[in-house]
Amino acid sequence: MQRITILGATGSIGASTLDVLARHPERYQVYALSAHSRVEELAAACRIHRPQRAVVGTADAAARLQALLQDLAIDIEYGEQALCDIAASPDTDTVMAAIVGAAGLAPTLAAARAGKKVLLANKEALVMSGQLFMDAVREHRATLLPIDSEHNAIFQSLPGNYARDPNAAGVAKVLLTASGGPFLNRAVETLEQVTPEEACKHPNWSMGRKISVDSATMMNKGLEVIEAHWLFGAPADLIEVVIHPQSVIHSMVSYVDGSVLAQLGNPDMRTPIAHALAYPERIASGVAQLDLTQMAALQFYQPDFERFPCLALAFDALRAGGTAPALLNAANEVAVQAFLERQIGFRDIDRVIRRVMDAVAHGPASSIEAVMAQDARAREAAQAEIARLRH
Ligand code: NAD
Ligand code: MG
């Protein structure tokens, strides 16, 4: 029996994970669930999955959850330390890291340091802490499995004994596919006027609001390039982004002998979630089998870095190294939030990030404290830039 902690159980990935777990009660038992503020949804999940522990963001949320779950014996806690505790507890084997943004770094790292099987959806955590996170995984013999559909596809297309060395494995390119999001073909001049509703309407995937906006700017792909760098030990020049609007091929690995291996499937996150949960076995996920005869033509294009400047900014941050990706991530989180709150326009997102990258000097990512300090500085600089844009 695998005992599972889900960080971010009320989100899109959290819900898909619970759906897969519910299909295999003989294999999985839910140990702990977390949510930030959606107390009612967490209470409903607790009634179905009966975890031992539940964690929310604040004392007030904890009191509300307690009131809803009076009749159940569930330990209810709140705050970051509690998140780290449910991630590192000796009573859990596997941690689904599905909190959105930098808030997920501390508990995800705690899981790695406790040597857990870490299922990583929270790409921002890895983008921020890169080498430090990978070192923790190695040092504490944690198992890191990618949930992001592209990285899961790449993982599946690499040899089973892959040791983060593309040369040794004969890898010529890592081909990261991207749908291009809702604005792939929209007239560039009209992007200034895009609303949060339009930006969150992804053509193929149903996801949380932050990652939906990231997909519209293609910052999501930029973060994924950095994520692929750390997961697979691939330098920036080995990673190529390919626009593939149908999202049927979830990514590919191109080898020196001319072979290209790909993973295909319907765009449903339950496939990579089930893959990582059961790895190296295979279990049913609830996702329908791909019907190739019903498929439209598959298309592939080069990305347009002028239409999607965030993609270029992410490549720049990866090449700059050190804390540059943490700055990029923090500026992006603040800018996306301001866009969702209608304080700034869609194109202001890349303007804010560029200004922060120019204004805040990056340094070596020598410790998590150094990374968090840079994260805080970037957030301040981004807020200042947003205030300036609003005047
Ligand atoms: P979501 O917004 O639907 O859910 C986010 C979860 O994080 C919620 O449970 C929320 O309660 C929790 N949370 C939010 N802020 C928090 C905070 N400050 N402290 C603690 N918990 C907090 O997001 P999502 O779409 O499920 O995405 C989650 C992560 O997975 C993101 O990093 C995203 O990039 C990644 N991801 C998502 C998808 C997808 O299809 N949704 C695909 C690939 C990767
Ligand atoms: Mg992805």
PDB file of C-alpha atoms and ligand atoms in Angstrom, residues 123 148-150 220-221 224, ligand 2:
ATOM      1  CA  LYS A 123       7.575  23.355 -11.872  1.00  0.00           C
ATOM      2  CA  ASP A 148       4.296  17.979 -16.340  1.00  0.00           C
ATOM      3  CA  SER A 149       3.012  16.221 -19.467  1.00  0.00           C
ATOM      4  CA  GLU A 150       6.008  17.239 -21.602  1.00  0.00           C
ATOM      5  CA  ASN A 220       4.838  28.145 -19.227  1.00  0.00           C
ATOM      6  CA  LYS A 221       7.014  26.695 -22.004  1.00  0.00           C
ATOM      7  CA  GLU A 224       9.403  24.028 -18.833  1.00  0.00           C
TER       8      GLU A 224
HETATM    9 MG    MG B   2       3.330  21.203 -19.384  1.00  0.00          MG
END
